[in-house]
Coordinates of C-alpha atoms and ligand atoms in Angstrom, one line a residue:
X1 CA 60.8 131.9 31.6
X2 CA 59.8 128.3 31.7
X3 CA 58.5 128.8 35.0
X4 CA 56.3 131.1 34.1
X5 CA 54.9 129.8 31.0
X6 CA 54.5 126.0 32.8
X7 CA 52.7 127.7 36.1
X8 CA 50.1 129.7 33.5
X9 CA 49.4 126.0 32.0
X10 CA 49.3 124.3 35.0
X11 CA 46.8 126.8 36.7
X12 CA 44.5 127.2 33.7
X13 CA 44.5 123.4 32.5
X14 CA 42.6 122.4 35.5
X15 CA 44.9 119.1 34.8
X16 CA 42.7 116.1 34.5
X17 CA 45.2 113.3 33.4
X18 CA 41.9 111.1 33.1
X19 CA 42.3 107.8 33.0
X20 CA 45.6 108.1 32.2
X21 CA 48.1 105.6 34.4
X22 CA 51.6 107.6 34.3
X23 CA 54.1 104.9 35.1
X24 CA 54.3 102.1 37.2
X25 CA 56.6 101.8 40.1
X26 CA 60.1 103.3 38.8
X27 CA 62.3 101.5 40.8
X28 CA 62.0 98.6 42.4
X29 CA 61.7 98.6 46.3
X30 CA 64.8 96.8 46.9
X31 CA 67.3 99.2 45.8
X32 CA 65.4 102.1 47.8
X33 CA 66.5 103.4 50.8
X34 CA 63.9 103.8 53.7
X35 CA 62.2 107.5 54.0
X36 CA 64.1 108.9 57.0
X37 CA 61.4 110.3 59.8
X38 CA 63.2 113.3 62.0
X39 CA 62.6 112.2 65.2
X40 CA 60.0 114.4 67.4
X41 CA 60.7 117.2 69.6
X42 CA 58.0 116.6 71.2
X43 CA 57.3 120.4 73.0
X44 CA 53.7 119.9 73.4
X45 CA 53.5 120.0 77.2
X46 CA 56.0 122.8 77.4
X47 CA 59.2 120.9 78.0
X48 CA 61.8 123.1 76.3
X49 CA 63.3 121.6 73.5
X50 CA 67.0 121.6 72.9
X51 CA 68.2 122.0 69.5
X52 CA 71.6 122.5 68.4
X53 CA 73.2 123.7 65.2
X54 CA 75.8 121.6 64.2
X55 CA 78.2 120.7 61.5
X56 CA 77.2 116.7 60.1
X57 CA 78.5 113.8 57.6
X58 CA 75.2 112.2 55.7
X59 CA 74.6 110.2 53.2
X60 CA 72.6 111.1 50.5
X61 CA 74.1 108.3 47.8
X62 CA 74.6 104.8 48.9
X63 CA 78.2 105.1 50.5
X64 CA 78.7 108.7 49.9
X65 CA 79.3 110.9 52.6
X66 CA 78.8 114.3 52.5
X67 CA 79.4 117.1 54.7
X68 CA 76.3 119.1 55.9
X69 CA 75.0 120.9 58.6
X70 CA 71.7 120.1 60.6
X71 CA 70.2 120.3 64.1
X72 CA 70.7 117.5 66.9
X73 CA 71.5 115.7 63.6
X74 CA 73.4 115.5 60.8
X75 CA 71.3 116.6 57.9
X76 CA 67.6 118.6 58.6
X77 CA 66.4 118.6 62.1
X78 CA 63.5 116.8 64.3
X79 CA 60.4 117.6 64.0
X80 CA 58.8 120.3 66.7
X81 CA 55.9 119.5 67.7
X82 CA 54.1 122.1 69.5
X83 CA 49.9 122.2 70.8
X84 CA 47.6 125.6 70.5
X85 CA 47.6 127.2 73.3
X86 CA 51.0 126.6 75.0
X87 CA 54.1 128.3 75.4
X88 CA 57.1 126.6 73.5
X89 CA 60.2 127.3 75.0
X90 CA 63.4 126.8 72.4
X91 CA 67.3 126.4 73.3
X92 CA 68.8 127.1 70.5
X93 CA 72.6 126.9 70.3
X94 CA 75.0 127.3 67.6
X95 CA 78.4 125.4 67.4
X96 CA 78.8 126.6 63.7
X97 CA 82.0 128.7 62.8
X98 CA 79.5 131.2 61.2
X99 CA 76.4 133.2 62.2
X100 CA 73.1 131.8 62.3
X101 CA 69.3 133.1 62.4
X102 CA 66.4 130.7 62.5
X103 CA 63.2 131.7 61.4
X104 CA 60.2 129.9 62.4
X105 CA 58.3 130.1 59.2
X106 CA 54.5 130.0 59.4
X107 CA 54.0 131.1 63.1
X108 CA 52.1 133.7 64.5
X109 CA 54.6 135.2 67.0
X110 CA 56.1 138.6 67.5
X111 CA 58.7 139.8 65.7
X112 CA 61.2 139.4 69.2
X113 CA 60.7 135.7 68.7
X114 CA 60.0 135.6 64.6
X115 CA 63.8 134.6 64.0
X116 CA 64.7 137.2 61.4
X117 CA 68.0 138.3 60.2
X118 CA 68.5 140.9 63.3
X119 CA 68.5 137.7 65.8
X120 CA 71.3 135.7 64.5
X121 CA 73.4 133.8 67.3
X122 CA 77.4 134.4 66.9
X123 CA 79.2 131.3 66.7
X124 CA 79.0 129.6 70.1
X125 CA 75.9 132.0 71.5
X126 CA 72.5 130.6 72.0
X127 CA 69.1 132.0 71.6
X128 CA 66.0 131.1 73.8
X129 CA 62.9 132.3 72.5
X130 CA 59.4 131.3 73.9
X131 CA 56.7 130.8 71.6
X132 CA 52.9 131.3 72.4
X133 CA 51.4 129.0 70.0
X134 CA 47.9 130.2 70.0
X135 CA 47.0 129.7 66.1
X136 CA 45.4 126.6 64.5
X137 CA 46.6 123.1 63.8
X138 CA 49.3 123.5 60.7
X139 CA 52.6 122.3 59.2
X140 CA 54.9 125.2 59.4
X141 CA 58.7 124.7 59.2
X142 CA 62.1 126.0 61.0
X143 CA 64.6 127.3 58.4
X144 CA 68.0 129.7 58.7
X145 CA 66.8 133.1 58.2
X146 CA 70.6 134.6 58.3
X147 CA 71.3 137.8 56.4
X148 CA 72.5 136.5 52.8
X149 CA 73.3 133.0 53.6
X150 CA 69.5 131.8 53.7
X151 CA 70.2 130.3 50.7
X152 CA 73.2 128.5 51.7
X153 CA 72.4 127.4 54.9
X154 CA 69.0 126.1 54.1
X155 CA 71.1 124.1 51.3
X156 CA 73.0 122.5 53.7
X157 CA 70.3 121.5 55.6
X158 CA 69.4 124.1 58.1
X159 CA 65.5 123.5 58.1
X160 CA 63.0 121.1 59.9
X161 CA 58.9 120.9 60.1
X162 CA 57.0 122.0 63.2
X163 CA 53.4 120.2 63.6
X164 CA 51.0 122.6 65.3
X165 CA 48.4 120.2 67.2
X166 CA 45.3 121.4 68.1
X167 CA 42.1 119.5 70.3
X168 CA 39.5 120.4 67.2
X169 CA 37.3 117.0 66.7
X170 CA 38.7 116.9 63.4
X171 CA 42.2 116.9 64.3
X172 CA 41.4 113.4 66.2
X173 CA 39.9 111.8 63.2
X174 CA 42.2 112.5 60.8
X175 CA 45.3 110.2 60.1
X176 CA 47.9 111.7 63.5
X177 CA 50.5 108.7 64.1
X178 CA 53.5 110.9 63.5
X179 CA 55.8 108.3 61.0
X180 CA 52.8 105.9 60.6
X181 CA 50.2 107.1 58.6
X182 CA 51.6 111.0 59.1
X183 CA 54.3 111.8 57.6
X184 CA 56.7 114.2 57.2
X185 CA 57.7 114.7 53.6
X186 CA 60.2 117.8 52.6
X187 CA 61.2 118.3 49.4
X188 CA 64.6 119.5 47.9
X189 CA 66.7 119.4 45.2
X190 CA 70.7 119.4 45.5
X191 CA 73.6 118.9 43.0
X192 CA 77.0 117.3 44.6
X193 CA 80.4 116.9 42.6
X194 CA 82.4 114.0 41.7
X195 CA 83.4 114.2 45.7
X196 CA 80.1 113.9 46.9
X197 CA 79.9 117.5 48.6
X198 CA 77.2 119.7 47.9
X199 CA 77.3 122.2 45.2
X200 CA 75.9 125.5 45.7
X201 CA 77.0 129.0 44.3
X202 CA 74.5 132.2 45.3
X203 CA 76.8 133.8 42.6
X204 CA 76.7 131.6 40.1
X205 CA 72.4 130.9 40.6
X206 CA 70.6 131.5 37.6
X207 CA 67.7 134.2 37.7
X208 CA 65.2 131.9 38.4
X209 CA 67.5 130.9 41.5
X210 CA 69.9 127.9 42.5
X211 CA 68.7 124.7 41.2
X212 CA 69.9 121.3 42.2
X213 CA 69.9 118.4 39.7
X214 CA 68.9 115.6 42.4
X215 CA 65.5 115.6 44.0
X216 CA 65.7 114.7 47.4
X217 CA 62.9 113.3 50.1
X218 CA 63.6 114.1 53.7
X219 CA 67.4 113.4 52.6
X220 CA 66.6 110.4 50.5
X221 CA 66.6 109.7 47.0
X222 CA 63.3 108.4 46.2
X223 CA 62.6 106.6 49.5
X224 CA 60.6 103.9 50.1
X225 CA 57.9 104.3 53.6
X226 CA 55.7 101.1 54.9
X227 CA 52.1 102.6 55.6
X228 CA 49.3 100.6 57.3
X229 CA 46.5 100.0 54.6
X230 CA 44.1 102.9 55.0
X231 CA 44.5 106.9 55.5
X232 CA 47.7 108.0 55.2
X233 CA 48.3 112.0 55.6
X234 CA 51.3 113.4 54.2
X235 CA 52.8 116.6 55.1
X236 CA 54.4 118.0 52.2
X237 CA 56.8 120.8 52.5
X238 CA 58.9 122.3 49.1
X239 CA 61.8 123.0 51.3
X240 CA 63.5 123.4 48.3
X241 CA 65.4 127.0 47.2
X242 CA 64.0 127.7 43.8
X243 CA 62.3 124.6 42.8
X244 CA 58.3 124.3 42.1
X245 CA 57.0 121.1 42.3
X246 CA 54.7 119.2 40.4
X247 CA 53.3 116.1 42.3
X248 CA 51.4 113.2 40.9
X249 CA 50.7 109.9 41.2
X250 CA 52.0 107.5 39.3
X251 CA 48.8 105.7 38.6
X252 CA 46.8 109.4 38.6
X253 CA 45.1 108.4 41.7
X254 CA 43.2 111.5 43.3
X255 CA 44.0 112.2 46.6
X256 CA 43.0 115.3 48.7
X257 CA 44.1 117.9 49.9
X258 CA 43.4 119.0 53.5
X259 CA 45.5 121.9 54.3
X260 CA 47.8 124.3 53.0
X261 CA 50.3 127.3 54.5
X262 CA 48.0 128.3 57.6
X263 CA 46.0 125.0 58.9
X264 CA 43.3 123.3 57.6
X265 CA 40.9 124.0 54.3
X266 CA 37.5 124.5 55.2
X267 CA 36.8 121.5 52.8
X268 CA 39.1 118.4 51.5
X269 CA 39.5 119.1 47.8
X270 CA 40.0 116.6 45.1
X271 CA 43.2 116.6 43.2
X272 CA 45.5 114.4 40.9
X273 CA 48.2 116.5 40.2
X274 CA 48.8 119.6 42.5
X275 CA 52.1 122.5 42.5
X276 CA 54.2 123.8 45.4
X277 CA 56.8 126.6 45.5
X278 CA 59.1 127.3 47.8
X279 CA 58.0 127.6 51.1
X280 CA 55.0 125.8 50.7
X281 CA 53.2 123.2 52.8
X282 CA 49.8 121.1 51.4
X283 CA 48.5 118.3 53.7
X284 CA 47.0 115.5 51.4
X285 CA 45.4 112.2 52.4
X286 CA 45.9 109.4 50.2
X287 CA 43.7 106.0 50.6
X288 CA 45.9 102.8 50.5
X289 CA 43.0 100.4 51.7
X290 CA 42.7 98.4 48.7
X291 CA 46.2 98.5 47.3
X292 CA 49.8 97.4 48.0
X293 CA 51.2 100.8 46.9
X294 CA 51.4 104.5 45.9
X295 CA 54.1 106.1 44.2
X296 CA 54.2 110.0 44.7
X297 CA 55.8 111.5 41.8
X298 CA 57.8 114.3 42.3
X299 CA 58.8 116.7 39.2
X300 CA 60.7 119.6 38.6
X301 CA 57.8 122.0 37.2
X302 CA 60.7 123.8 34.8
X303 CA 61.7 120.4 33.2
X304 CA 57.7 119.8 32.4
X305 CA 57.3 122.4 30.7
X306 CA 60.5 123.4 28.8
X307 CA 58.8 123.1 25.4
X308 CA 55.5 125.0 26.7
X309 CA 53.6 122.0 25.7
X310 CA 51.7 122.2 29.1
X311 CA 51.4 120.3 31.8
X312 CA 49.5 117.2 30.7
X313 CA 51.6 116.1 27.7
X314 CA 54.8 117.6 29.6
X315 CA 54.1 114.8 32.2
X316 CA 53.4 112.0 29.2
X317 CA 56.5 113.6 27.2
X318 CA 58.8 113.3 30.6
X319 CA 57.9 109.4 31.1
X320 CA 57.7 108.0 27.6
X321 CA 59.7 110.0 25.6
X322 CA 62.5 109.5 24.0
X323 CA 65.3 111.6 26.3
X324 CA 63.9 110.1 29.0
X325 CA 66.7 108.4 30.3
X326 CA 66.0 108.3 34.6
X327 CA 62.6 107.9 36.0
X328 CA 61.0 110.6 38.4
X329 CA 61.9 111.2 41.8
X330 CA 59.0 109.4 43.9
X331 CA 58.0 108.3 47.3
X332 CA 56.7 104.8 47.1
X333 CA 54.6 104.2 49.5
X334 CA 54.1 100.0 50.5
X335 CA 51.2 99.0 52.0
X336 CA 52.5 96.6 55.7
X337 CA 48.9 95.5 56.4
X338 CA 50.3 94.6 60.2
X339 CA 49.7 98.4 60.7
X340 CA 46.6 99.4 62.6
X341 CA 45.1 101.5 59.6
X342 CA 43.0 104.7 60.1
X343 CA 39.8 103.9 57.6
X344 CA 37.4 107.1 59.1
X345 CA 36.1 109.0 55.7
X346 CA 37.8 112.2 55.2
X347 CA 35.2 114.5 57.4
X348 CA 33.4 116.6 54.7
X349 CA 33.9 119.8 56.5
X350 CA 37.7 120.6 58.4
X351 CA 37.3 124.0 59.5
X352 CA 35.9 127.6 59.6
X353 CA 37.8 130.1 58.1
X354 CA 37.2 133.6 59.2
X355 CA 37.1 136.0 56.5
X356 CA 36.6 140.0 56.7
X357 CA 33.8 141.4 55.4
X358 CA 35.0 144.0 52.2
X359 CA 34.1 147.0 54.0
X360 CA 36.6 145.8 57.3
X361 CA 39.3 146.4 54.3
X362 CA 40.6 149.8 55.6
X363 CA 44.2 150.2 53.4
X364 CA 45.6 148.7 50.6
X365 CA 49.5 148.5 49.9
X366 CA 51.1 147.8 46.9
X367 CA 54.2 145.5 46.6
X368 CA 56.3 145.0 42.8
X369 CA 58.8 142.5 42.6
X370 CA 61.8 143.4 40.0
X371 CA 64.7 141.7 38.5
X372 CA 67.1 144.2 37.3
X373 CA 69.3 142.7 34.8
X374 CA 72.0 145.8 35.2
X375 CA 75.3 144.0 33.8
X376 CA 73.8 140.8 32.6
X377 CA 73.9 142.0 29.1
X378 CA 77.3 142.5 28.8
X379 CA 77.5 138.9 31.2
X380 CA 75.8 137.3 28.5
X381 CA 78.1 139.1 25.3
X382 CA 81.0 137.5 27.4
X383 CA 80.0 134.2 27.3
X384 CA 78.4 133.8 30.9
X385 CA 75.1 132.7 29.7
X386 CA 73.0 131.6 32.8
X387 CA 75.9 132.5 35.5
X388 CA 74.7 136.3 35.6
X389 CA 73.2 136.5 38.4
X390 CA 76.0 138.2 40.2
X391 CA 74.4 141.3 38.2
X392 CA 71.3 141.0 39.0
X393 CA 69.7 143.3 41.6
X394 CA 66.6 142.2 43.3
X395 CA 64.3 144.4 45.0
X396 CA 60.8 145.2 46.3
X397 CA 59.2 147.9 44.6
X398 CA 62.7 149.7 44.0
X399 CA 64.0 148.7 47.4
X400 CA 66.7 146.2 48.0
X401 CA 66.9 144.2 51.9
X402 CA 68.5 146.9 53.9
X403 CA 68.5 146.1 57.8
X404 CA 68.7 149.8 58.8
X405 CA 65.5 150.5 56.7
X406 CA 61.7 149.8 57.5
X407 CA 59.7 149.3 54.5
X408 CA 56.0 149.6 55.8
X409 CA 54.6 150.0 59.3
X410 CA 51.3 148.7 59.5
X411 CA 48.7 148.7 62.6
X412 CA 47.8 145.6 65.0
X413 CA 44.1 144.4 64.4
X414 CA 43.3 146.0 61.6
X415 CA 42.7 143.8 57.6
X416 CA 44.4 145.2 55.1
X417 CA 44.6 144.0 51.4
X418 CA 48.1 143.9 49.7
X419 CA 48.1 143.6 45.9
X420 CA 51.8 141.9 44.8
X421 CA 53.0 141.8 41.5
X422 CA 56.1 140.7 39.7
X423 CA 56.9 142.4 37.1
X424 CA 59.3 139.4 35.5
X425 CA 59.1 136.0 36.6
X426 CA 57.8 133.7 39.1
X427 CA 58.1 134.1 42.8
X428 CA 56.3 132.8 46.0
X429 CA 55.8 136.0 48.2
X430 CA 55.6 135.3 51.9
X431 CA 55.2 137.5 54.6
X432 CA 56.0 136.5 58.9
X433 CA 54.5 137.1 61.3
X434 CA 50.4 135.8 59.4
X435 CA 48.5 133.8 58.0
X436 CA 46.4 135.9 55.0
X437 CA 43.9 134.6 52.7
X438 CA 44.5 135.2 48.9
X439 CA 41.9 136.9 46.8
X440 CA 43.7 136.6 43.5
X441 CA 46.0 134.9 42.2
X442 CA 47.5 135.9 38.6
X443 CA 44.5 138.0 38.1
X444 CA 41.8 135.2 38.9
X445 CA 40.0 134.3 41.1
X446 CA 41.2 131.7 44.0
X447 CA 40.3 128.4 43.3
X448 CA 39.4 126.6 46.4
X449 CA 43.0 124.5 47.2
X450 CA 44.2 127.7 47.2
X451 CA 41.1 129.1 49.3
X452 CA 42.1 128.1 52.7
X453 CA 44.8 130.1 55.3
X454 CA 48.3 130.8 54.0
X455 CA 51.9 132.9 54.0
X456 CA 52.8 132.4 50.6
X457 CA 51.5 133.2 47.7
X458 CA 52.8 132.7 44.1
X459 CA 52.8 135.7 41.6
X460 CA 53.8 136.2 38.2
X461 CA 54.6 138.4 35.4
X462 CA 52.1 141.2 34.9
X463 CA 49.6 140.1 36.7
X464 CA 48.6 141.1 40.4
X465 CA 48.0 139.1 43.4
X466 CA 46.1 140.1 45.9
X467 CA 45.7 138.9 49.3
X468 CA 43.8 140.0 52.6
X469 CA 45.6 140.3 56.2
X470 CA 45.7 140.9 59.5
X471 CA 48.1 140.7 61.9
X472 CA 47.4 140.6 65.5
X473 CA 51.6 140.1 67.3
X474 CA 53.6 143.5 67.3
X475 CA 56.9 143.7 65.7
X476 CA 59.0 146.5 66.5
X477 CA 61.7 148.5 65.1
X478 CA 64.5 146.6 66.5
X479 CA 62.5 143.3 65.6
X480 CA 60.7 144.0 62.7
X481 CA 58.7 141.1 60.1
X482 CA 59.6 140.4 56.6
X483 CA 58.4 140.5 53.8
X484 CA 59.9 138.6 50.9
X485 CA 60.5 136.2 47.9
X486 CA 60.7 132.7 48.7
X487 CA 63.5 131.4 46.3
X488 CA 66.3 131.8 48.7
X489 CA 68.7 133.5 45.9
X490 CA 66.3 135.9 45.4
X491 CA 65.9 137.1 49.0
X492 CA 69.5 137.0 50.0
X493 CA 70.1 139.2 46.7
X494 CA 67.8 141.6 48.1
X495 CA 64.3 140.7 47.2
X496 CA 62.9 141.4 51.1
X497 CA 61.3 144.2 53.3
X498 CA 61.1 144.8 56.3
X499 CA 57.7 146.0 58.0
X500 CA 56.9 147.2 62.0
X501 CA 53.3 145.7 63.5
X502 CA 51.9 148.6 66.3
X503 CA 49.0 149.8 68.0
X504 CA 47.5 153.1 67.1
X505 CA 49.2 156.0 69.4
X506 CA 47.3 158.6 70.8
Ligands
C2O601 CU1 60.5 130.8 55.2 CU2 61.2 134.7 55.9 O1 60.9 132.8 55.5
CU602 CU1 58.5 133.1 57.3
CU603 CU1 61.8 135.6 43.5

């Protein structure tokens, strides 16, 4: 319920903090530890990449080990970085005890290669898919896809960026040093017990979806990264599995925002405090050329707005008042000015979006997300508060997941518009195998941050979303897309679809 009432604000407040300078830095730099940058996989001549699934130790608390899982590494995994218009070949190969799927989220491949639930490797077996990258320059990510342990797996760290590269003009002059002045920043939350292992329940999730108490960067809590003094591009992805995210600067500096889900906006857009939900990327550049820092504040939207005062004064009320006892999660960025610094403007216009004319809008479908409370009530009489989501049944307009059952079968080429809405809650629909373009969002119009290509798209109680799509890679039967709900509790409990992509026969 907070959620929703702290998304409504934060979307209708337009959220000028004017003036206003948050906080200064929270902690100081010494007691930080260093943002961790995945190494590359660098696939963008074709080389296949190796990649293997793997049990790990890392350390998210000074001299705390705990046990994880990853690829090539111990916790998250490198960084793919693929060009338009190559084939990327990956060797996957998982030395887990237990199934795995991996999804590549944001890409426009066929469903053969998509990394749904029907492709998960055995223990021990590999999987070898080969990727025609043929869509714009974008952030996407990797992330386990398996059937019901999504959640769990992504928890432990199953999940990595991919960097599509493209030769666009533009894509030279903005900031490109991969760990320099582009960076990779993923966002999560985790809770770990008095042992130091990760806590995570699908069970026990609340409705809203398993929440971690501990906001983590790339791993880290509240790194610290050395940036030359100029342009620096961040790549922000809520890798999280419930969490939105409000981010800020702590001295309510605007930055701008480049890109979101698909690629490039078709204009940078201003901003000072912007919100991701999971699944989410957003490209921003921030200008360090006269400073010695930034401090990217990172909240958890629910804890801004638990009193429904709104975003602005949530913010205020979360760093000066009186039961603030920890400062925000942030990435502190330190100016080293022996970095070569990228100082080109922002270009005023990044791309050209192509958008379907209203009449090339043949079909509409219609998608309702639903909570069904079933036994909660009688959860709640015994005492179980929060803990009921075991009773919960999530579905998509009166469907739960089921592998044997194709939802919708939709035809190659051709735009459609697909209306979403939830009926309680909030949740960040995303569909494979795309990128669409949102029309609506909560019943108004798109606002341009939101205006550019994406695959997720947040909804909310009552009112519709309503997005326009085409998809041009097939998906069979035996491969089919999804559909689904991007807080991972949701979608293993059920909230997901699947839908075929074909020609027209005969
Ligand atoms: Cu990022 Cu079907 O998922
Ligand atoms: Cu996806
Ligand atoms: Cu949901």
């Amino acid at each position: 319920m907070s959620l929703t009432f702290s998304r409504r604000q934060f979307l209708a407040g337009g959220l000028a903090l004017t003036g206003t300078c948050l906080v200064g830095p929270a902690w100081s730099n010494t007691a930080r530890p260093r943002l961790p940058i995945p190494p590359l996989a660098d696939g963008t001549d074709g080389t296949p990449l190796d990649l293997t699934i793997r049990a790990g130790m890392w350390s998210f608390k000074p001299g705390v080990m705990t046990p994880t899982i990853g690829v090539n590494q111990d916790y998250l995994g490198p960084t793919i970085r693929t060009r338009r218009n190559t084939d990327l070949t990956l060797n996957y190969h998982n030395t887990l005890t237990e199934g795995v799927s991996v999804h590549g989220h944001g890409l426009h491949v066929p469903g053969n290669v998509d990394g749904g639930p029907q492709l998960e490797m055995p223990p021990g077996e590999s999987w070898q898919p080969t990727l025609s990258i043929v869509q714009p320059a974008a952030t996407c990510w990797y992330h386990s896809h398996t059937h019901g342990k999504t959640g769990d797996q992504v928890y432990r760290g199953l999940a990595g960026m991919i960097i599509i590269d493209d030769d666009e003009a533009v894509s030279k002059e903005l900031p490109n040093r991969y760990g320099v002045d582009d960076l990779p920043v993923i966002l999560q939350d985790r809770t770990f017990d008095a042992a130091g292992r990760l806590v995570y329940s699908l069970e026990e999730a609340g409705e809203d979806g398993w929440f971690g108490d501990t906001a983590i960067i790339n791993g880290a809590l509240s790194p610290v990264a050395e940036v030359p003094a100029g342009k620096v591009r961040l790549r922000l992805l809520n890798g999280a599995n419930a969490r939105f995210y409000i981010l800020a600067f702590a001295d309510n500096r605007t930055f701008y925002k480049i890109a979101s889900d698909g690629g490039l906006l078709e204009a940078p857009v201003p901003m000072t405090t912007m919100e991701m939900s999971p699944g989410e990327r957003c490209e921003i550049i921030v200008d360090l050329s006269g400073d010695t820092s930034a401090e990217l504040l990172t909240f958890f939207e629910d804890d801004i707005d638990e009193e429904g005062e709104g975003i602005v004064s949530g913010l205020m009320g979360l760093l000066t008042g009186p039961g603030q006892s920890a400062p925000p999660a942030s990435l502190l960025l330190t100016v080293d000015r022996t970095l070569v610094a990228n100082t080109v403007p922002v270009p005023e216009r990044l791309a050209t979006i192509e958008r379907p004319d209203p009449d090339e809008i043949t079909k509409t479908r219609e998608f309702v997300l639903e909570m069904d409370h079933g036994e909660s009530e009688s959860a709640h009489a015994q005492g179980h508060g929060a803990h009921a989501g075991h009773a919960m049944s999530m579905t998509i307009n009166g469907a739960a997941m089921d592998m044997g059952v194709i939802n919708e079968r939709v035809e190659r080429g051709v735009w459609e518009r697909w209306r979403i809405r939830s009926d309680q809650g909030a949740h960040p629909f995303h569909v494979h195998g795309c990128s669409f373009l949102i029309e609506q969002m909560e019943g108004a119009a798109v606002t341009p941050d939101q205006g550019g290509l994406k695959d997720t798209v947040v909804l909310d109680d009552d009112d519709w979303s309503e997005i326009v799509v085409r998809f041009d890679h097939l998906a069979s039967d035996d491969f089919p897309y999804m559909y689904h709900c991007h807080i991972l509790e949701h979608e293993d409990q059920g909230m997901m679809g699947q839908f075929t992509v074909t020609d027209r026969t005969g």
